[in-house]
Every structure is written in C-alpha cells, then in structure tokens.
XYZ file of C-alpha atoms in Angstrom:
314
model
C 15.685 16.869 -6.276
C 13.788 17.546 -2.597
C 15.549 18.555 -0.333
C 16.236 17.030 2.773
C 14.780 17.792 6.217
C 17.906 19.022 7.898
C 18.480 20.851 4.786
C 15.097 22.583 5.247
C 15.785 23.107 8.762
C 19.330 24.453 7.743
C 17.349 27.053 5.387
C 14.789 28.349 7.854
C 17.227 28.864 10.186
C 19.515 31.250 8.214
C 16.086 32.944 7.405
C 15.422 33.917 10.694
C 19.336 34.658 11.500
C 18.214 37.270 8.754
C 14.932 38.373 10.178
C 16.423 39.736 13.123
C 19.393 41.440 11.526
C 16.813 43.312 9.752
C 14.468 43.513 13.053
C 11.449 41.376 11.375
C 9.593 39.527 13.728
C 11.192 35.802 14.267
C 9.269 33.320 11.287
C 6.684 31.169 12.787
C 6.946 27.040 12.746
C 4.290 25.191 10.514
C 2.848 28.230 8.788
C 3.882 28.337 4.973
C 1.505 25.468 3.074
C 3.947 25.851 -0.106
C 6.604 23.513 2.253
C 6.851 19.485 2.842
C 4.066 18.905 5.509
C 5.092 16.052 8.005
C 2.493 13.893 9.929
C 3.249 11.770 13.284
C 1.013 9.124 13.682
C 0.776 6.571 16.604
C -1.627 3.700 17.770
C -1.515 2.194 21.187
C -1.538 -1.430 20.890
C -2.998 -3.027 24.147
C -1.203 -5.673 24.561
C 2.755 -6.384 26.375
C 5.535 -6.554 24.282
C 6.161 -9.747 24.579
C 2.497 -10.820 23.890
C 2.623 -8.995 20.809
C 5.792 -10.374 19.236
C 4.279 -13.864 19.978
C 3.079 -15.369 16.334
C 0.005 -17.062 16.753
C -1.707 -18.154 13.623
C -5.406 -18.612 13.328
C -6.444 -22.021 12.830
C -9.928 -20.838 11.347
C -8.327 -19.667 7.972
C -7.685 -22.613 6.417
C -5.750 -20.961 3.105
C -3.004 -20.070 5.575
C -3.490 -20.386 9.249
C -4.309 -24.390 9.733
C -1.152 -25.211 7.876
C 0.800 -22.734 9.885
C -0.321 -24.124 12.761
C 0.373 -27.999 11.374
C 3.978 -26.985 10.421
C 4.666 -25.479 14.178
C 3.072 -29.190 15.305
C 5.874 -30.757 13.678
C 8.864 -28.505 14.304
C 8.531 -27.356 17.669
C 10.720 -28.501 19.766
C 13.343 -30.179 17.486
C 11.710 -31.556 14.524
C 11.476 -30.040 10.587
C 8.657 -29.801 8.601
C 9.053 -29.217 4.400
C 7.149 -27.627 2.169
C 7.550 -27.467 -2.109
C 6.762 -24.634 -3.636
C 5.417 -22.725 -0.498
C 6.892 -21.708 2.928
C 4.505 -22.807 5.377
C 5.787 -20.616 8.272
C 6.997 -16.707 8.212
C 10.585 -16.338 8.530
C 11.823 -15.100 11.702
C 8.380 -15.336 13.385
C 8.506 -15.719 17.285
C 6.730 -18.440 18.921
C 6.038 -20.330 22.712
C 6.243 -23.751 23.524
C 6.511 -25.227 27.087
C 7.512 -22.046 28.401
C 10.387 -21.724 26.081
C 10.817 -19.042 23.005
C 11.622 -19.846 19.668
C 12.295 -18.254 16.153
C 10.722 -19.859 13.252
C 13.707 -19.714 10.188
C 12.974 -21.807 6.689
C 16.016 -22.847 4.731
C 15.902 -24.525 0.823
C 16.624 -28.382 1.074
C 16.272 -28.987 -2.165
C 14.180 -29.374 -5.235
C 11.356 -32.071 -6.551
C 9.483 -32.122 -9.764
C 5.712 -32.748 -9.356
C 2.647 -32.256 -10.877
C 0.506 -29.451 -10.043
C -2.566 -27.148 -11.053
C -1.886 -24.238 -13.490
C -4.819 -21.868 -13.443
C -5.143 -19.373 -15.915
C -8.233 -16.975 -16.742
C -9.135 -15.579 -20.238
C -11.851 -12.748 -20.899
C -15.121 -13.256 -21.696
C -17.332 -11.283 -24.243
C -20.048 -9.347 -22.602
C -22.903 -10.603 -24.518
C -20.972 -14.171 -24.228
C -21.483 -14.908 -20.539
C -23.106 -18.180 -20.459
C -26.439 -18.448 -17.306
C -24.517 -20.564 -15.663
C -21.134 -18.385 -14.747
C -20.355 -18.361 -11.064
C -20.267 -14.994 -9.231
C -16.540 -14.862 -7.835
C -17.312 -14.099 -4.322
C -19.806 -17.421 -4.546
C -16.931 -19.104 -4.442
C -14.916 -20.959 -1.574
C -12.234 -18.229 -0.413
C -8.966 -20.472 -1.962
C -10.745 -20.634 -5.339
C -11.771 -16.819 -5.445
C -8.382 -15.549 -3.957
C -7.315 -17.086 -6.993
C -9.304 -15.291 -9.770
C -9.307 -12.322 -7.755
C -5.330 -12.161 -8.377
C -5.280 -13.527 -11.866
C -8.315 -10.655 -12.727
C -5.964 -7.749 -10.588
C -3.596 -8.893 -13.559
C -5.137 -8.845 -16.261
C -6.585 -5.855 -15.868
C -2.976 -3.906 -15.308
C -1.156 -5.997 -17.579
C 0.264 -7.779 -15.415
C 1.776 -4.988 -13.341
C -0.631 -5.336 -10.278
C 0.576 -5.889 -6.633
C -0.023 -9.268 -6.769
C 2.201 -9.912 -10.089
C 4.578 -11.418 -8.372
C 2.318 -14.609 -6.566
C 1.829 -16.116 -10.348
C 4.160 -17.719 -12.822
C 3.989 -16.088 -16.377
C 0.041 -15.259 -16.484
C -0.827 -18.698 -14.295
C -1.351 -19.084 -10.611
C -0.026 -22.465 -8.971
C -2.066 -24.179 -7.041
C 0.067 -25.764 -3.922
C -1.035 -24.597 -0.142
C -3.468 -27.647 0.553
C -6.633 -25.443 0.815
C -5.776 -24.270 -2.861
C -5.811 -28.402 -4.027
C -8.682 -29.601 -2.172
C -10.487 -26.330 -3.160
C -13.270 -26.320 -5.941
C -10.767 -25.357 -8.556
C -8.570 -27.429 -8.416
C -11.818 -30.389 -9.051
C -11.932 -31.987 -12.384
C -14.743 -30.417 -13.526
C -13.955 -26.655 -12.747
C -11.829 -26.489 -16.114
C -13.817 -24.419 -19.141
C -16.549 -22.633 -16.578
C -17.247 -19.380 -16.744
C -16.606 -16.569 -13.352
C -17.630 -13.420 -13.726
C -16.597 -10.514 -11.139
C -19.676 -8.571 -10.805
C -23.698 -9.909 -10.705
C -24.110 -8.036 -13.713
C -21.881 -10.482 -15.218
C -19.109 -7.601 -16.531
C -15.487 -8.962 -15.886
C -16.128 -12.225 -17.182
C -13.547 -14.987 -17.721
C -13.260 -18.693 -18.309
C -11.216 -20.300 -16.126
C -8.766 -23.077 -17.406
C -6.869 -25.384 -15.368
C -4.164 -28.026 -16.566
C -2.620 -29.948 -14.306
C 1.804 -29.910 -15.379
C 4.583 -31.389 -13.960
C 7.294 -28.773 -12.291
C 10.422 -28.309 -9.968
C 9.170 -27.190 -7.120
C 11.887 -25.617 -4.288
C 11.907 -27.865 -1.379
C 11.370 -25.107 2.126
C 12.155 -27.027 5.611
C 11.015 -24.898 8.616
C 12.368 -25.370 11.544
C 12.375 -23.858 15.308
C 15.574 -21.897 17.029
C 15.338 -21.520 20.840
C 16.242 -17.714 21.435
C 15.243 -18.317 25.296
C 14.233 -20.083 28.396
C 11.931 -17.528 30.384
C 9.751 -14.450 29.908
C 12.324 -12.628 30.857
C 15.118 -13.656 28.649
C 12.476 -13.431 25.844
C 11.940 -9.566 26.508
C 15.222 -8.433 26.159
C 15.417 -10.611 22.794
C 12.324 -8.621 21.894
C 12.652 -5.664 22.682
C 16.398 -6.073 21.230
C 15.114 -7.188 17.598
C 11.665 -5.957 17.388
C 11.272 -2.460 19.318
C 12.344 0.528 17.491
C 12.463 3.132 20.038
C 12.207 2.977 23.515
C 11.644 6.171 25.714
C 10.773 7.389 28.608
C 9.497 10.745 29.673
C 12.650 12.187 31.303
C 14.390 11.436 28.197
C 12.549 14.188 26.097
C 12.577 17.865 27.014
C 9.508 19.695 27.722
C 9.073 20.917 24.368
C 9.454 17.943 22.737
C 7.798 15.625 25.292
C 4.723 17.673 24.660
C 4.668 16.972 21.364
C 5.074 13.407 21.421
C 2.098 13.146 24.830
C -0.132 14.963 22.334
C 0.627 12.564 19.266
C -0.109 9.739 21.169
C -2.910 11.121 23.277
C -5.019 12.352 19.507
C -2.962 9.738 17.163
C -1.532 11.702 14.736
C 0.720 15.587 15.196
C 1.624 17.423 11.995
C 3.811 20.400 11.161
C 4.939 21.914 8.259
C 8.527 22.548 7.349
C 10.780 24.355 9.252
C 9.788 21.989 11.759
C 9.834 23.914 15.638
C 12.604 22.123 17.878
C 10.382 20.160 19.880
C 9.217 18.102 16.957
C 12.668 17.670 15.449
C 13.710 16.439 18.860
C 11.096 13.994 18.467
C 11.469 12.811 15.123
C 15.318 12.258 16.188
C 14.178 10.439 19.558
C 12.258 7.929 17.245
C 15.148 7.267 14.589
C 12.570 9.133 11.605
C 14.768 12.737 10.999
C 16.311 11.304 8.166
C 12.823 10.088 6.512
C 12.481 11.733 3.267
C 8.850 10.099 2.478
C 7.465 7.930 4.850
C 8.416 5.265 7.681
C 5.520 3.103 8.886
C 5.039 0.170 11.376
C 7.462 1.024 13.658
C 7.297 0.092 17.238
C 7.494 2.450 20.153
C 7.651 1.503 23.952
C 7.071 4.705 26.466
C 6.063 4.993 29.427
C 4.749 1.419 30.363
C 2.905 1.387 27.184
C 3.487 -0.113 23.416
C 2.161 2.135 20.071
C 3.045 1.378 16.218
C 4.348 4.649 14.699
C 4.906 6.415 11.234
C 6.572 9.066 9.846
C 4.514 10.474 6.519
C 6.066 13.387 4.511
C 3.386 15.578 2.472
C 5.498 16.912 -0.335
C 3.653 19.773 -2.547
C 5.007 19.668 -6.326
C-alpha cells in the first residue's frame, strides 16, 4: 500500500528531528526523486462563475446539441419532454429562461416497446475488402461514430471505454440524428467500412431492426433562482470547490498558489513544503492519493480549473 501524503509528511518531520539531534543539516523539500511527485495544475477560465455554470447546447451539433435544444424549448419554463432509451439533457445542468434560472432533471416515467436498428460489425479479411468499401471518415458523423465505437469494442474484446454504450456486441440507434443517418438506411446493411485508406481494419456492417423495451426518460426544469445574484449563490454552493482570497493564506502558501496560477502548474517531490501543504489543504485535495481533476477555484476575483496529480514511484 502506498503511504498517504500525511504519513509521508509525518515521516519527514521525524527525519528532520533526528537530523537536528545529530547536528546534521535540515532536510530540503522536494529533492528526493524516489518519493511521489505532487503536481498542482491550474487554468484560468475566461468567464464569470455564473456564465460558466450555464448550459448552452451547440445547435450546430445534430447528434447531441440540436436534440438538447429541442428538449429545452419544450421544458422551459414548466413543460415536459420524453425520450426513449436515452436522456435528451444532462441531469443537473443550469439554464436561464426569461431572467429565471433552472436546473434540469431527468426521471424515468415508464417503458415502451418499439423497433430499433441494431448495428453490428463482422471482420473482413484484408484480401477480401471490396473496391466499393467506404472509408469511415467519409460517413456522416452519427454513422462514423457508431462504427468507431464498434471497432474499438472489437479491438479490445469488449474492454473499451465505450463498451457501456453497447447492448451486447451491438449499437442501438436511438437519437434522431442516428435514425436519420446513412447507417440507418435500408441499403447500408452488408456494406464494408474500412478504418484506414489502405483498407486495414475492414468490417462488414450488419443492420437489423428489432423490437426492444425502451426506458422512457422525461426531462423537466426546476426553478432555482429568480435573479442573477441569487443564482450566483447557487453556483458557489454547488459548483465552486474552493473560494479563497490572498488574505486567507500565509505568505509562503500564497506564493506557492500564485506561482501555480501564473504558470499553470506547480510541483514538489515529497516531503512537501509547509506552503504547498497549506495550499493543498485550502483547496481540499490534501488527502488525494492519485489524482483530483476538474475542480473549480474562485481566487481574487478570477475563476480557475485546478487539479492535483500524484506521480508515485514504483
């Protein structure tokens, strides 16, 4: 088991006391390459916390953005929008409508049996690739995405990061853009798709429409604030992980944090300096063993995304 950072610091303190008792020099911080290295990263976000928190789907994205906009138009301010087999909106997204702020939610409201296209792929030997094979990148985005997901699944024996998007070894077309894509057309069943221009990684696509019992997801909006000032408090209470001012930190800790914010990163090797230790504690990552990412900091009137990475030596 890798010792915690707190344990490392305690060990370093004991070593320091022993060194003092033996009239040796005090140990320096961050000089032992055999100990874990702690890297704090920070990126400035060029937006206010309120604007950063608001969800605004990209209407030019037919796969995810356009359906999300349709759903928002249906539920704001007090409507409902139901989809089958997929959720139209991210749960917990904040949106604004006529000066009022809402949080989106999705609830299961039943099931319905319907016919859906199931897409599978079969490997094609390199010498058997037909001349009319289609390069995956020449397909429309919804079709190409599905084939790439199936390819990754085939290459990893079902261990790819997108395996949870599949039903067994098949991808089920559900979203409007998928159902309108080339992959869903009647003439695409049996076509061969290649992942490269040279014809390597070729697959025969099989599309079959089958009945399936789909879960009904109903999206709705819950009002959370009726003004920007009130919504700002909601954002700080739910999205901001650390709120600090220069005066909240001792001089050594403030120097470490501001160096990280100005340069984008700051690293030390254990045992850590008191200033760095104080910064990690103030940011709420002082007990992290491996990594913490995607957190938000409000410091001196600016918004930052920060993370801590621990590079442990074997």
